[in-house]
Every structure is written in structure tokens, then in C-alpha cells.
XYZ file of C-alpha atoms in Angstrom:
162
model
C 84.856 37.478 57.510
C 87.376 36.291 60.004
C 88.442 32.441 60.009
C 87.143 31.584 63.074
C 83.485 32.856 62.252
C 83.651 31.048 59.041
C 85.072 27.421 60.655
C 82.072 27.827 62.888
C 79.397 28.270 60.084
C 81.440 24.722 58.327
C 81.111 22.723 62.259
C 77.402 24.258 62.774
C 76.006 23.176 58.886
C 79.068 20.871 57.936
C 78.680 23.229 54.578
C 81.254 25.177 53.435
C 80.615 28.446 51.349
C 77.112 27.063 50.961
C 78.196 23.895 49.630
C 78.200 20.196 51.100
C 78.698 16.868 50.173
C 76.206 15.810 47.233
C 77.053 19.262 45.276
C 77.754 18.893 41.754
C 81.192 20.744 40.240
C 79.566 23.602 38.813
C 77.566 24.338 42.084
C 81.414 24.440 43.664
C 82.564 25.942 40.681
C 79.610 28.809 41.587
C 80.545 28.638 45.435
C 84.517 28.720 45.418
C 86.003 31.228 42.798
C 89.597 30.587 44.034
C 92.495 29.194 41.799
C 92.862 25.346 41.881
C 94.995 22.455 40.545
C 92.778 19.572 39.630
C 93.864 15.932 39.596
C 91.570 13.085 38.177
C 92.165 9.583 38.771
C 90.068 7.991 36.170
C 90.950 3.960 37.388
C 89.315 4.821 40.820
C 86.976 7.570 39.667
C 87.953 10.643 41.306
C 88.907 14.084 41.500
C 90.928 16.547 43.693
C 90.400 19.928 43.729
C 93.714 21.497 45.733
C 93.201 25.264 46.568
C 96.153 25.846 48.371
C 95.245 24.988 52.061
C 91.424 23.924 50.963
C 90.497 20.847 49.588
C 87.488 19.515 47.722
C 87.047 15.992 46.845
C 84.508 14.273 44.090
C 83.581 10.916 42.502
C 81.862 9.955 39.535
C 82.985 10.749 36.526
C 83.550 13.590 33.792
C 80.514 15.659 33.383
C 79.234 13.340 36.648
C 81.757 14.104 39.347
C 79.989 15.073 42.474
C 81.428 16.671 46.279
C 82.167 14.091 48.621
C 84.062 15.701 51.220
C 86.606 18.753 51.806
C 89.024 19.262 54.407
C 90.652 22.603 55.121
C 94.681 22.393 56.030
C 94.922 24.806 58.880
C 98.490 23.629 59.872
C 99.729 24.790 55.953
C 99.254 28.094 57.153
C 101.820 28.589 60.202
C 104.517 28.706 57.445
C 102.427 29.978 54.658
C 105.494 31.812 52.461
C 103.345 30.914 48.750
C 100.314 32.994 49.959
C 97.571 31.052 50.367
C 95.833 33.048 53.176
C 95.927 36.068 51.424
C 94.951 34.493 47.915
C 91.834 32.952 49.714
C 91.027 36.264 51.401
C 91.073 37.877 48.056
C 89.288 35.219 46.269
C 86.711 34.581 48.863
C 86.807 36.942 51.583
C 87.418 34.848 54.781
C 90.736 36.375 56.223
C 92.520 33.304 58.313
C 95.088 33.930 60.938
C 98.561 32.007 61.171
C 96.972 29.889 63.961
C 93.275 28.936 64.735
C 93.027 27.678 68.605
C 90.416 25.411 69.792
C 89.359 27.597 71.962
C 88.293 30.298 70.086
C 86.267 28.151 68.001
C 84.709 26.276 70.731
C 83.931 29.669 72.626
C 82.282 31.125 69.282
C 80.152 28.048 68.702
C 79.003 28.092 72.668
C 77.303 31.003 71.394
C 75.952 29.954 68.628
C 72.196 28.522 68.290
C 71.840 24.404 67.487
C 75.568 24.057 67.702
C 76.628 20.431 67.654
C 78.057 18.377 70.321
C 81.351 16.752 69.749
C 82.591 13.017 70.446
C 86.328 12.806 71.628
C 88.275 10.520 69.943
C 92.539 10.533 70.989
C 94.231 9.993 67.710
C 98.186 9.953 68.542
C 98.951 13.589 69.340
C 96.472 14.793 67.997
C 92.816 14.899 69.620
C 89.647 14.678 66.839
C 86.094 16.624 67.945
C 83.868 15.084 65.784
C 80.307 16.368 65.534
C 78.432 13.390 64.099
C 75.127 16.063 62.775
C 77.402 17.755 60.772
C 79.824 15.312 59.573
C 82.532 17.505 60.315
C 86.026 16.809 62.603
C 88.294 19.085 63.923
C 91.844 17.558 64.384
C 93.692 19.845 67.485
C 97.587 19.749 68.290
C 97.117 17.531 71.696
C 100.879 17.295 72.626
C 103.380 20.157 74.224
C 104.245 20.909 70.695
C 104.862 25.111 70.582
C 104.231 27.268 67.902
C 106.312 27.780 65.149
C 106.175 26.677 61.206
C 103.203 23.937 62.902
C 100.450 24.384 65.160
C 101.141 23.951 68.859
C 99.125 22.667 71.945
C 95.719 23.750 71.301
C 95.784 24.539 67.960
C 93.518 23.358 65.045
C 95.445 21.496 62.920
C 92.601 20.843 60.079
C 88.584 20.658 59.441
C 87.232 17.660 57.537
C 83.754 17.355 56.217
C 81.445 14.485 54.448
């Protein structure tokens, strides 16, 4: 599956991989079968999953933790040189491109049934499309930066969810 078909299955459902906030760790653990580094903070009750430019957060507790939210790190992958893209097309068979533009994604989702809408919100040089259904935001590269190891104009620099 290319990128750009799978960010617009996460903005249509605000799921990712069939998964969503309220998902317990073993139905992520089912869901996501790439590598991870996991880091608890037991004072404040939570846990971060890091899967290279993906990543899952929980609270709760051990053997309690559930999905509260994810966000997925486009920008990491305009200088990608510890190969993340190609681990997570491997591992889960989305294939992402260097760069993700805003258009594309907003062109695919025109087409696509019950889309959401978006709210505009400016946030410094960047410009946030929230779709309030899904619980999902898409943060896109708003000033005359150009490509290079960072998104440029136009670009999505991440996806958040929950």
C-alpha cells in the first residue's frame, strides 16, 4: 500500500492499522508487528512505543496500559539514513515516500466517501487541518521552506491521532 492511501484510511477513521485510541497493548501488539523501543514512566503512568517514525502512546499501568494517541513523524523521513521507511514497509507493508504533500492527500480523500472536513488552525509555520470526527491533525510545512533533509512548502510534516 502506498503512504498516501494509508494516511487517508488514518484522517477518514482516525484508526491506524485497525487500531484507535481505547485499544489495549496486545490488540497493538496484534495490529503493528514492527520493531519498537518502549519507555514507561511509572510516576505519571505511561508508555511510549517509538517505531522509528511511528508513535504509539498509552496510560494505565502494567498489564493495564491502554492506546491513547499515535502520531506518525513524516518529516523523520526526508533524511531517513537508519531505514525506517523501508523497515516499516517490510514490517507492515505501507511503502512511504521521502515527502507526503498536502495535496495529494487532500486530492485522495476528495474522493473518498464520508471524508471529514477540516478546521484551519495557523500554528507558526506550520498550518494544522484538524478533522474534529476523526480526532486526527495533519501538521503541513506553511512557510517558503524547500525541500531537503525537512519537508518544504506544502508538505506534511506529521499525523496525530486521539
Amino acid at each position: 500500500m502506498h503512504g498516501i492511501s494509508f494516511l487517508v484510511g488514518l484522517v477518514a477513521t482516525g484508526r491506524l492499522h485497525s487500531i484507535g485510541p481505547g485499544a489495549s497493548i496486545e490488540e497493538v501488539d496484534q495490529a503493528v508487528k514492527a520493531d519498537f523501543i518502549e519507555v514507561e514512566d511509572v510516576e505519571y503512568g505511561t508508555l511510549r512505543r517509538d517505531y522509528g517514525f511511528v508513535e504509539l502512546y498509552f496510560s494505565g499501568g502494567t498489564g493495564e496500559w491502554v492506546m491513547t494517541s499515535g502520531m506518525i513523524e513524516l518529516h523523520r523521513l526526508a533524511a531517513d539514513d537508519e531505514g525506517m521507511a523501508a523497515e516499516w514497509h517490510r514490517d507492515m507493508g505501507v511503502e512511504f515516500p521521502e515527502y507526503c504533500s498536502w495535496s495529494e492527500l487532500r486530492e485522495e480523500l476528495s474522493q473518498t466517501p464520508d471524508a471529514p472536513t477540516f478546521e484551519l488552525r495557523y500554528q507558526g509555520g506550520y498550518l494544522e487541518y484538524r478533522a474534529p470526527e476523526t480526532n486526527v491533525s495533519v501538521m503541513v510545512v506553511g512557510d517558503q521552506m524547500d525541500r531537503d533533509d525537512c519537508p518544504g512548502r506544502g508538505d506534511i510534516f506529521s499525523v496525530s491521532f486521539g
